[in-house]
Each structure stands twice: as C-alpha cells, then as structure tokens.
mmCIF file with all atom_site columns, N, CA and C in Angstrom:
data_model
loop_
_atom_site.group_PDB
_atom_site.id
_atom_site.type_symbol
_atom_site.label_atom_id
_atom_site.label_alt_id
_atom_site.label_comp_id
_atom_site.label_asym_id
_atom_site.label_entity_id
_atom_site.label_seq_id
_atom_site.pdbx_PDB_ins_code
_atom_site.Cartn_x
_atom_site.Cartn_y
_atom_site.Cartn_z
_atom_site.occupancy
_atom_site.B_iso_or_equiv
_atom_site.pdbx_formal_charge
_atom_site.auth_seq_id
_atom_site.auth_comp_id
_atom_site.auth_asym_id
_atom_site.auth_atom_id
_atom_site.pdbx_PDB_model_num
ATOM 1   N N  . MET A 1 1  ? -4.057  -5.350  -7.136 1.00 0.00 ? 1  MET A N  1
ATOM 2   C CA . MET A 1 1  ? -2.676  -5.155  -7.531 1.00 0.00 ? 1  MET A CA 1
ATOM 3   C C  . MET A 1 1  ? -2.416  -3.701  -7.895 1.00 0.00 ? 1  MET A C  1
ATOM 4   N N  . THR A 1 2  ? -3.416  -3.061  -8.466 1.00 0.00 ? 2  THR A N  1
ATOM 5   C CA . THR A 1 2  ? -3.246  -1.653  -8.836 1.00 0.00 ? 2  THR A CA 1
ATOM 6   C C  . THR A 1 2  ? -3.017  -0.801  -7.591 1.00 0.00 ? 2  THR A C  1
ATOM 7   N N  . TYR A 1 3  ? -3.785  -1.083  -6.554 1.00 0.00 ? 3  TYR A N  1
ATOM 8   C CA . TYR A 1 3  ? -3.659  -0.330  -5.301 1.00 0.00 ? 3  TYR A CA 1
ATOM 9   C C  . TYR A 1 3  ? -2.257  -0.492  -4.710 1.00 0.00 ? 3  TYR A C  1
ATOM 10  N N  . ALA A 1 4  ? -1.741  -1.707  -4.717 1.00 0.00 ? 4  ALA A N  1
ATOM 11  C CA . ALA A 1 4  ? -0.400  -1.960  -4.191 1.00 0.00 ? 4  ALA A CA 1
ATOM 12  C C  . ALA A 1 4  ? 0.655   -1.232  -5.016 1.00 0.00 ? 4  ALA A C  1
ATOM 13  N N  . ALA A 1 5  ? 0.484   -1.220  -6.326 1.00 0.00 ? 5  ALA A N  1
ATOM 14  C CA . ALA A 1 5  ? 1.447   -0.539  -7.195 1.00 0.00 ? 5  ALA A CA 1
ATOM 15  C C  . ALA A 1 5  ? 1.419   0.970   -6.955 1.00 0.00 ? 5  ALA A C  1
ATOM 16  N N  . VAL A 1 6  ? 0.227   1.522   -6.826 1.00 0.00 ? 6  VAL A N  1
ATOM 17  C CA . VAL A 1 6  ? 0.113   2.956   -6.565 1.00 0.00 ? 6  VAL A CA 1
ATOM 18  C C  . VAL A 1 6  ? 0.714   3.300   -5.204 1.00 0.00 ? 6  VAL A C  1
ATOM 19  N N  . ASN A 1 7  ? 0.474   2.460   -4.202 1.00 0.00 ? 7  ASN A N  1
ATOM 20  C CA . ASN A 1 7  ? 1.076   2.687   -2.885 1.00 0.00 ? 7  ASN A CA 1
ATOM 21  C C  . ASN A 1 7  ? 2.597   2.692   -2.967 1.00 0.00 ? 7  ASN A C  1
ATOM 22  N N  . ALA A 1 8  ? 3.162   1.749   -3.694 1.00 0.00 ? 8  ALA A N  1
ATOM 23  C CA . ALA A 1 8  ? 4.613   1.657   -3.793 1.00 0.00 ? 8  ALA A CA 1
ATOM 24  C C  . ALA A 1 8  ? 5.198   2.866   -4.506 1.00 0.00 ? 8  ALA A C  1
ATOM 25  N N  . VAL A 1 9  ? 4.604   3.242   -5.623 1.00 0.00 ? 9  VAL A N  1
ATOM 26  C CA . VAL A 1 9  ? 5.137   4.366   -6.406 1.00 0.00 ? 9  VAL A CA 1
ATOM 27  C C  . VAL A 1 9  ? 4.974   5.687   -5.652 1.00 0.00 ? 9  VAL A C  1
ATOM 28  N N  . CYS A 1 10 ? 3.803   5.915   -5.101 1.00 0.00 ? 10 CYS A N  1
ATOM 29  C CA . CYS A 1 10 ? 3.563   7.186   -4.400 1.00 0.00 ? 10 CYS A CA 1
ATOM 30  C C  . CYS A 1 10 ? 4.342   7.262   -3.096 1.00 0.00 ? 10 CYS A C  1
ATOM 31  N N  . GLY A 1 11 ? 4.501   6.144   -2.413 1.00 0.00 ? 11 GLY A N  1
ATOM 32  C CA . GLY A 1 11 ? 5.321   6.136   -1.206 1.00 0.00 ? 11 GLY A CA 1
ATOM 33  C C  . GLY A 1 11 ? 6.764   6.460   -1.518 1.00 0.00 ? 11 GLY A C  1
ATOM 34  N N  . LEU A 1 12 ? 7.251   5.920   -2.630 1.00 0.00 ? 12 LEU A N  1
ATOM 35  C CA . LEU A 1 12 ? 8.618   6.219   -3.049 1.00 0.00 ? 12 LEU A CA 1
ATOM 36  C C  . LEU A 1 12 ? 8.767   7.697   -3.407 1.00 0.00 ? 12 LEU A C  1
ATOM 37  N N  . ALA A 1 13 ? 7.809   8.221   -4.162 1.00 0.00 ? 13 ALA A N  1
ATOM 38  C CA . ALA A 1 13 ? 7.864   9.631   -4.554 1.00 0.00 ? 13 ALA A CA 1
ATOM 39  C C  . ALA A 1 13 ? 7.784   10.550  -3.337 1.00 0.00 ? 13 ALA A C  1
ATOM 40  N N  . ALA A 1 14 ? 6.899   10.237  -2.411 1.00 0.00 ? 14 ALA A N  1
ATOM 41  C CA . ALA A 1 14 ? 6.772   11.054  -1.201 1.00 0.00 ? 14 ALA A CA 1
ATOM 42  C C  . ALA A 1 14 ? 8.033   10.957  -0.347 1.00 0.00 ? 14 ALA A C  1
ATOM 43  N N  . GLY A 1 15 ? 8.622   9.776   -0.297 1.00 0.00 ? 15 GLY A N  1
ATOM 44  C CA . GLY A 1 15 ? 9.859   9.606   0.469  1.00 0.00 ? 15 GLY A CA 1
ATOM 45  C C  . GLY A 1 15 ? 11.013  10.400  -0.113 1.00 0.00 ? 15 GLY A C  1
ATOM 46  N N  . VAL A 1 16 ? 11.132  10.388  -1.422 1.00 0.00 ? 16 VAL A N  1
ATOM 47  C CA . VAL A 1 16 ? 12.194  11.153  -2.078 1.00 0.00 ? 16 VAL A CA 1
ATOM 48  C C  . VAL A 1 16 ? 11.970  12.651  -1.882 1.00 0.00 ? 16 VAL A C  1
ATOM 49  N N  . ALA A 1 17 ? 10.728  13.090  -2.048 1.00 0.00 ? 17 ALA A N  1
ATOM 50  C CA . ALA A 1 17 ? 10.428  14.514  -1.869 1.00 0.00 ? 17 ALA A CA 1
ATOM 51  C C  . ALA A 1 17 ? 10.711  14.956  -0.436 1.00 0.00 ? 17 ALA A C  1
ATOM 52  N N  . ALA A 1 18 ? 10.315  14.148  0.532  1.00 0.00 ? 18 ALA A N  1
ATOM 53  C CA . ALA A 1 18 ? 10.565  14.501  1.932  1.00 0.00 ? 18 ALA A CA 1
ATOM 54  C C  . ALA A 1 18 ? 12.060  14.517  2.235  1.00 0.00 ? 18 ALA A C  1
ATOM 55  N N  . ALA A 1 19 ? 12.801  13.589  1.642  1.00 0.00 ? 19 ALA A N  1
ATOM 56  C CA . ALA A 1 19 ? 14.249  13.555  1.861  1.00 0.00 ? 19 ALA A CA 1
ATOM 57  C C  . ALA A 1 19 ? 14.913  14.792  1.260  1.00 0.00 ? 19 ALA A C  1
ATOM 58  N N  . LEU A 1 20 ? 14.437  15.237  0.110  1.00 0.00 ? 20 LEU A N  1
ATOM 59  C CA . LEU A 1 20 ? 15.009  16.441  -0.504 1.00 0.00 ? 20 LEU A CA 1
ATOM 60  C C  . LEU A 1 20 ? 14.795  17.680  0.360  1.00 0.00 ? 20 LEU A C  1
ATOM 61  N N  . TYR A 1 21 ? 13.695  17.694  1.094  1.00 0.00 ? 21 TYR A N  1
ATOM 62  C CA . TYR A 1 21 ? 13.421  18.825  1.988  1.00 0.00 ? 21 TYR A CA 1
ATOM 63  C C  . TYR A 1 21 ? 13.994  18.626  3.383  1.00 0.00 ? 21 TYR A C  1
ATOM 64  N N  . GLY A 1 22 ? 14.594  17.482  3.626  1.00 0.00 ? 22 GLY A N  1
ATOM 65  C CA . GLY A 1 22 ? 15.227  17.227  4.913  1.00 0.00 ? 22 GLY A CA 1
ATOM 66  C C  . GLY A 1 22 ? 14.263  16.776  5.993  1.00 0.00 ? 22 GLY A C  1
ATOM 67  N N  . ALA A 1 23 ? 13.072  16.372  5.632  1.00 0.00 ? 23 ALA A N  1
ATOM 68  C CA . ALA A 1 23 ? 12.091  15.884  6.605  1.00 0.00 ? 23 ALA A CA 1
ATOM 69  C C  . ALA A 1 23 ? 12.306  14.374  6.769  1.00 0.00 ? 23 ALA A C  1
ATOM 70  N N  . TRP A 1 24 ? 13.304  14.006  7.540  1.00 0.00 ? 24 TRP A N  1
ATOM 71  C CA . TRP A 1 24 ? 13.716  12.614  7.619  1.00 0.00 ? 24 TRP A CA 1
ATOM 72  C C  . TRP A 1 24 ? 12.695  11.687  8.248  1.00 0.00 ? 24 TRP A C  1
ATOM 73  N N  . PRO A 1 25 ? 11.961  12.092  9.298  1.00 0.00 ? 25 PRO A N  1
ATOM 74  C CA . PRO A 1 25 ? 10.932  11.173  9.821  1.00 0.00 ? 25 PRO A CA 1
ATOM 75  C C  . PRO A 1 25 ? 9.853   10.861  8.770  1.00 0.00 ? 25 PRO A C  1
ATOM 76  N N  . SER A 1 26 ? 9.432   11.874  8.036  1.00 0.00 ? 26 SER A N  1
ATOM 77  C CA . SER A 1 26 ? 8.435   11.670  6.990  1.00 0.00 ? 26 SER A CA 1
ATOM 78  C C  . SER A 1 26 ? 9.013   10.843  5.850  1.00 0.00 ? 26 SER A C  1
ATOM 79  N N  . ALA A 1 27 ? 10.252  11.078  5.523  1.00 0.00 ? 27 ALA A N  1
ATOM 80  C CA . ALA A 1 27 ? 10.898  10.317  4.447  1.00 0.00 ? 27 ALA A CA 1
ATOM 81  C C  . ALA A 1 27 ? 10.983  8.837   4.813  1.00 0.00 ? 27 ALA A C  1
ATOM 82  N N  . SER A 1 28 ? 11.379  8.547   6.038  1.00 0.00 ? 28 SER A N  1
ATOM 83  C CA . SER A 1 28 ? 11.491  7.139   6.431  1.00 0.00 ? 28 SER A CA 1
ATOM 84  C C  . SER A 1 28 ? 10.122  6.463   6.488  1.00 0.00 ? 28 SER A C  1
ATOM 85  N N  . ALA A 1 29 ? 9.098   7.171   6.955  1.00 0.00 ? 29 ALA A N  1
ATOM 86  C CA . ALA A 1 29 ? 7.752   6.587   6.991  1.00 0.00 ? 29 ALA A CA 1
ATOM 87  C C  . ALA A 1 29 ? 7.234   6.342   5.573  1.00 0.00 ? 29 ALA A C  1
ATOM 88  N N  . SER A 1 30 ? 7.469   7.267   4.676  1.00 0.00 ? 30 SER A N  1
ATOM 89  C CA . SER A 1 30 ? 7.007   7.100   3.300  1.00 0.00 ? 30 SER A CA 1
ATOM 90  C C  . SER A 1 30 ? 7.742   5.970   2.600  1.00 0.00 ? 30 SER A C  1
ATOM 91  N N  . LEU A 1 31 ? 9.030   5.858   2.845  1.00 0.00 ? 31 LEU A N  1
ATOM 92  C CA . LEU A 1 31 ? 9.793   4.777   2.220  1.00 0.00 ? 31 LEU A CA 1
ATOM 93  C C  . LEU A 1 31 ? 9.404   3.419   2.803  1.00 0.00 ? 31 LEU A C  1
ATOM 94  N N  . ALA A 1 32 ? 9.060   3.401   4.092  1.00 0.00 ? 32 ALA A N  1
ATOM 95  C CA . ALA A 1 32 ? 8.554   2.153   4.679  1.00 0.00 ? 32 ALA A CA 1
ATOM 96  C C  . ALA A 1 32 ? 7.221   1.777   4.047  1.00 0.00 ? 32 ALA A C  1
ATOM 97  N N  . TRP A 1 33 ? 6.372   2.766   3.806  1.00 0.00 ? 33 TRP A N  1
ATOM 98  C CA . TRP A 1 33 ? 5.088   2.507   3.164  1.00 0.00 ? 33 TRP A CA 1
ATOM 99  C C  . TRP A 1 33 ? 5.293   2.005   1.728  1.00 0.00 ? 33 TRP A C  1
ATOM 100 N N  . ALA A 1 34 ? 6.279   2.561   1.055  1.00 0.00 ? 34 ALA A N  1
ATOM 101 C CA . ALA A 1 34 ? 6.604   2.097   -0.296 1.00 0.00 ? 34 ALA A CA 1
ATOM 102 C C  . ALA A 1 34 ? 7.067   0.644   -0.257 1.00 0.00 ? 34 ALA A C  1
ATOM 103 N N  . ALA A 1 35 ? 7.819   0.283   0.757  1.00 0.00 ? 35 ALA A N  1
ATOM 104 C CA . ALA A 1 35 ? 8.285   -1.098  0.890  1.00 0.00 ? 35 ALA A CA 1
ATOM 105 C C  . ALA A 1 35 ? 7.112   -2.045  1.125  1.00 0.00 ? 35 ALA A C  1
ATOM 106 N N  . VAL A 1 36 ? 6.129   -1.622  1.919  1.00 0.00 ? 36 VAL A N  1
ATOM 107 C CA . VAL A 1 36 ? 4.944   -2.443  2.155  1.00 0.00 ? 36 VAL A CA 1
ATOM 108 C C  . VAL A 1 36 ? 4.184   -2.641  0.842  1.00 0.00 ? 36 VAL A C  1
ATOM 109 N N  . GLY A 1 37 ? 4.017   -1.572  0.082  1.00 0.00 ? 37 GLY A N  1
ATOM 110 C CA . GLY A 1 37 ? 3.337   -1.679  -1.201 1.00 0.00 ? 37 GLY A CA 1
ATOM 111 C C  . GLY A 1 37 ? 4.093   -2.569  -2.169 1.00 0.00 ? 37 GLY A C  1
ATOM 112 N N  . ALA A 1 38 ? 5.397   -2.448  -2.209 1.00 0.00 ? 38 ALA A N  1
ATOM 113 C CA . ALA A 1 38 ? 6.209   -3.270  -3.104 1.00 0.00 ? 38 ALA A CA 1
ATOM 114 C C  . ALA A 1 38 ? 6.140   -4.746  -2.697 1.00 0.00 ? 38 ALA A C  1
ATOM 115 N N  . TYR A 1 39 ? 6.178   -5.008  -1.412 1.00 0.00 ? 39 TYR A N  1
ATOM 116 C CA . TYR A 1 39 ? 6.075   -6.383  -0.928 1.00 0.00 ? 39 TYR A CA 1
ATOM 117 C C  . TYR A 1 39 ? 4.729   -7.000  -1.321 1.00 0.00 ? 39 TYR A C  1
ATOM 118 N N  . THR A 1 40 ? 3.660   -6.243  -1.119 1.00 0.00 ? 40 THR A N  1
ATOM 119 C CA . THR A 1 40 ? 2.332   -6.721  -1.494 1.00 0.00 ? 40 THR A CA 1
ATOM 120 C C  . THR A 1 40 ? 2.252   -6.999  -2.988 1.00 0.00 ? 40 THR A C  1
ATOM 121 N N  . LEU A 1 41 ? 2.829   -6.119  -3.775 1.00 0.00 ? 41 LEU A N  1
ATOM 122 C CA . LEU A 1 41 ? 2.830   -6.298  -5.219 1.00 0.00 ? 41 LEU A CA 1
ATOM 123 C C  . LEU A 1 41 ? 3.603   -7.547  -5.619 1.00 0.00 ? 41 LEU A C  1
ATOM 124 N N  . VAL A 1 42 ? 4.747   -7.767  -5.013 1.00 0.00 ? 42 VAL A N  1
ATOM 125 C CA . VAL A 1 42 ? 5.557   -8.951  -5.320 1.00 0.00 ? 42 VAL A CA 1
ATOM 126 C C  . VAL A 1 42 ? 4.807   -10.227 -4.943 1.00 0.00 ? 42 VAL A C  1
ATOM 127 N N  . VAL A 1 43 ? 4.170   -10.235 -3.780 1.00 0.00 ? 43 VAL A N  1
ATOM 128 C CA . VAL A 1 43 ? 3.422   -11.420 -3.349 1.00 0.00 ? 43 VAL A CA 1
ATOM 129 C C  . VAL A 1 43 ? 2.283   -11.696 -4.315 1.00 0.00 ? 43 VAL A C  1
ATOM 130 N N  . CYS A 1 44 ? 1.559   -10.665 -4.719 1.00 0.00 ? 44 CYS A N  1
ATOM 131 C CA . CYS A 1 44 ? 0.448   -10.850 -5.662 1.00 0.00 ? 44 CYS A CA 1
ATOM 132 C C  . CYS A 1 44 ? 0.946   -11.361 -7.005 1.00 0.00 ? 44 CYS A C  1
ATOM 133 N N  . LEU A 1 45 ? 2.055   -10.827 -7.473 1.00 0.00 ? 45 LEU A N  1
ATOM 134 C CA . LEU A 1 45 ? 2.590   -11.270 -8.758 1.00 0.00 ? 45 LEU A CA 1
ATOM 135 C C  . LEU A 1 45 ? 3.099   -12.706 -8.694 1.00 0.00 ? 45 LEU A C  1
ATOM 136 N N  . ARG A 1 46 ? 3.674   -13.087 -7.579 1.00 0.00 ? 46 ARG A N  1
ATOM 137 C CA . ARG A 1 46 ? 4.154   -14.467 -7.437 1.00 0.00 ? 46 ARG A CA 1
ATOM 138 C C  . ARG A 1 46 ? 3.000   -15.447 -7.404 1.00 0.00 ? 46 ARG A C  1
ATOM 139 N N  . ARG A 1 47 ? 1.937   -15.068 -6.743 1.00 0.00 ? 47 ARG A N  1
ATOM 140 C CA . ARG A 1 47 ? 0.773   -15.952 -6.659 1.00 0.00 ? 47 ARG A CA 1
ATOM 141 C C  . ARG A 1 47 ? -0.108  -15.852 -7.904 1.00 0.00 ? 47 ARG A C  1
ATOM 142 N N  . LYS A 1 48 ? 0.115   -14.780 -8.662 1.00 0.00 ? 48 LYS A N  1
ATOM 143 C CA . LYS A 1 48 ? -0.704  -14.495 -9.844 1.00 0.00 ? 48 LYS A CA 1
ATOM 144 C C  . LYS A 1 48 ? -2.185  -14.509 -9.518 1.00 0.00 ? 48 LYS A C  1
ATOM 145 N N  . VAL A 1 49 ? -2.479  -13.942 -8.361 1.00 0.00 ? 49 VAL A N  1
ATOM 146 C CA . VAL A 1 49 ? -3.856  -13.864 -7.895 1.00 0.00 ? 49 VAL A CA 1
ATOM 147 C C  . VAL A 1 49 ? -4.141  -12.419 -7.535 1.00 0.00 ? 49 VAL A C  1
ATOM 148 N N  . ARG A 1 50 ? -5.304  -11.940 -7.928 1.00 0.00 ? 50 ARG A N  1
ATOM 149 C CA . ARG A 1 50 ? -5.701  -10.598 -7.532 1.00 0.00 ? 50 ARG A CA 1
ATOM 150 C C  . ARG A 1 50 ? -6.209  -10.652 -6.097 1.00 0.00 ? 50 ARG A C  1
ATOM 151 N N  . PRO A 1 51 ? -5.960  -9.603  -5.306 1.00 0.00 ? 51 PRO A N  1
ATOM 152 C CA . PRO A 1 51 ? -6.483  -9.592  -3.937 1.00 0.00 ? 51 PRO A CA 1
ATOM 153 C C  . PRO A 1 51 ? -8.009  -9.671  -3.950 1.00 0.00 ? 51 PRO A C  1
ATOM 154 N N  . ALA A 1 52 ? -8.540  -10.248 -2.906 1.00 0.00 ? 52 ALA A N  1
ATOM 155 C CA . ALA A 1 52 ? -9.994  -10.395 -2.812 1.00 0.00 ? 52 ALA A CA 1
ATOM 156 C C  . ALA A 1 52 ? -10.652 -9.023  -2.765 1.00 0.00 ? 52 ALA A C  1
ATOM 157 N N  . PRO A 1 53 ? -11.763 -8.873  -3.477 1.00 0.00 ? 53 PRO A N  1
ATOM 158 C CA . PRO A 1 53 ? -12.444 -7.580  -3.449 1.00 0.00 ? 53 PRO A CA 1
ATOM 159 C C  . PRO A 1 53 ? -13.067 -7.313  -2.084 1.00 0.00 ? 53 PRO A C  1
ATOM 160 N N  . VAL A 1 54 ? -13.158 -6.061  -1.760 1.00 0.00 ? 54 VAL A N  1
ATOM 161 C CA . VAL A 1 54 ? -13.784 -5.668  -0.503 1.00 0.00 ? 54 VAL A CA 1
ATOM 162 C C  . VAL A 1 54 ? -15.293 -5.748  -0.694 1.00 0.00 ? 54 VAL A C  1
ATOM 163 N N  . VAL A 1 55 ? -15.949 -6.441  0.211  1.00 0.00 ? 55 VAL A N  1
ATOM 164 C CA . VAL A 1 55 ? -17.389 -6.631  0.121  1.00 0.00 ? 55 VAL A CA 1
ATOM 165 C C  . VAL A 1 55 ? -18.046 -5.847  1.248  1.00 0.00 ? 55 VAL A C  1
ATOM 166 N N  . ALA A 1 56 ? -19.052 -5.054  0.891  1.00 0.00 ? 56 ALA A N  1
ATOM 167 C CA . ALA A 1 56 ? -19.769 -4.289  1.900  1.00 0.00 ? 56 ALA A CA 1
ATOM 168 C C  . ALA A 1 56 ? -20.636 -5.238  2.726  1.00 0.00 ? 56 ALA A C  1
ATOM 169 N N  . VAL A 1 57 ? -20.596 -5.056  4.018  1.00 0.00 ? 57 VAL A N  1
ATOM 170 C CA . VAL A 1 57 ? -21.379 -5.883  4.920  1.00 0.00 ? 57 VAL A CA 1
ATOM 171 C C  . VAL A 1 57 ? -22.361 -4.982  5.640  1.00 0.00 ? 57 VAL A C  1
ATOM 172 N N  . GLU A 1 58 ? -23.615 -5.382  5.584  1.00 0.00 ? 58 GLU A N  1
ATOM 173 C CA . GLU A 1 58 ? -24.623 -4.593  6.284  1.00 0.00 ? 58 GLU A CA 1
ATOM 174 C C  . GLU A 1 58 ? -24.676 -5.031  7.738  1.00 0.00 ? 58 GLU A C  1
ATOM 175 N N  . CYS A 1 59 ? -24.720 -4.054  8.618  1.00 0.00 ? 59 CYS A N  1
ATOM 176 C CA . CYS A 1 59 ? -24.811 -4.333  10.044 1.00 0.00 ? 59 CYS A CA 1
ATOM 177 C C  . CYS A 1 59 ? -26.182 -3.904  10.523 1.00 0.00 ? 59 CYS A C  1
ATOM 178 N N  . SER A 1 60 ? -26.805 -4.747  11.282 1.00 0.00 ? 60 SER A N  1
ATOM 179 C CA . SER A 1 60 ? -28.089 -4.361  11.863 1.00 0.00 ? 60 SER A CA 1
ATOM 180 C C  . SER A 1 60 ? -27.929 -4.292  13.366 1.00 0.00 ? 60 SER A C  1
ATOM 181 N N  . SER A 1 61 ? -28.423 -3.221  13.917 1.00 0.00 ? 61 SER A N  1
ATOM 182 C CA . SER A 1 61 ? -28.326 -3.060  15.366 1.00 0.00 ? 61 SER A CA 1
ATOM 183 C C  . SER A 1 61 ? -29.701 -3.333  15.956 1.00 0.00 ? 61 SER A C  1
ATOM 184 N N  . SER A 1 62 ? -29.701 -4.146  16.955 1.00 0.00 ? 62 SER A N  1
ATOM 185 C CA . SER A 1 62 ? -30.969 -4.460  17.620 1.00 0.00 ? 62 SER A CA 1
ATOM 186 C C  . SER A 1 62 ? -30.928 -3.826  19.000 1.00 0.00 ? 62 SER A C  1
ATOM 187 N N  . ALA A 1 63 ? -31.384 -2.595  19.095 1.00 0.00 ? 63 ALA A N  1
ATOM 188 C CA . ALA A 1 63 ? -31.418 -1.898  20.381 1.00 0.00 ? 63 ALA A CA 1
ATOM 189 C C  . ALA A 1 63 ? -32.710 -2.290  21.089 1.00 0.00 ? 63 ALA A C  1
ATOM 190 N N  . ALA A 1 64 ? -32.553 -2.755  22.301 1.00 0.00 ? 64 ALA A N  1
ATOM 191 C CA . ALA A 1 64 ? -33.732 -3.204  23.051 1.00 0.00 ? 64 ALA A CA 1
ATOM 192 C C  . ALA A 1 64 ? -34.140 -2.180  24.071 1.00 0.00 ? 64 ALA A C  1
#
C-alpha cells in the first residue's frame, strides 16, 4: 500500500510540475501514472488487504 501511495503522490507532483513547464505529454503520462497508483490504493483499502510480497525465485539453468 505504501508503494501505491507513493506512486500516486509522486505521479501527481510530477504531472503538476510538467504542466507548469508546458510539457503536456509528460504531464499526461505522469497524471495517468498517478491515477493507476490511486486506483491501486483504493482497491487495497477496500479489500483491507496488503499486496502480496514479492518473493525471490531462484532459477537454475541446465545447459547441456
């Protein structure tokens, strides 16, 4: 949930900063990213479940 919140806040801040400088493609991409983060945060809060932790998986290569 922390990651989603940081994504939403930083995406919003980057979008506003880009809009102030007139970089509209960057502003729209950042605001879209903020929307994704906000959506994820809302879903997590509604379910009251923390996202599953990322688990490292070891890969073994068998070169013959």
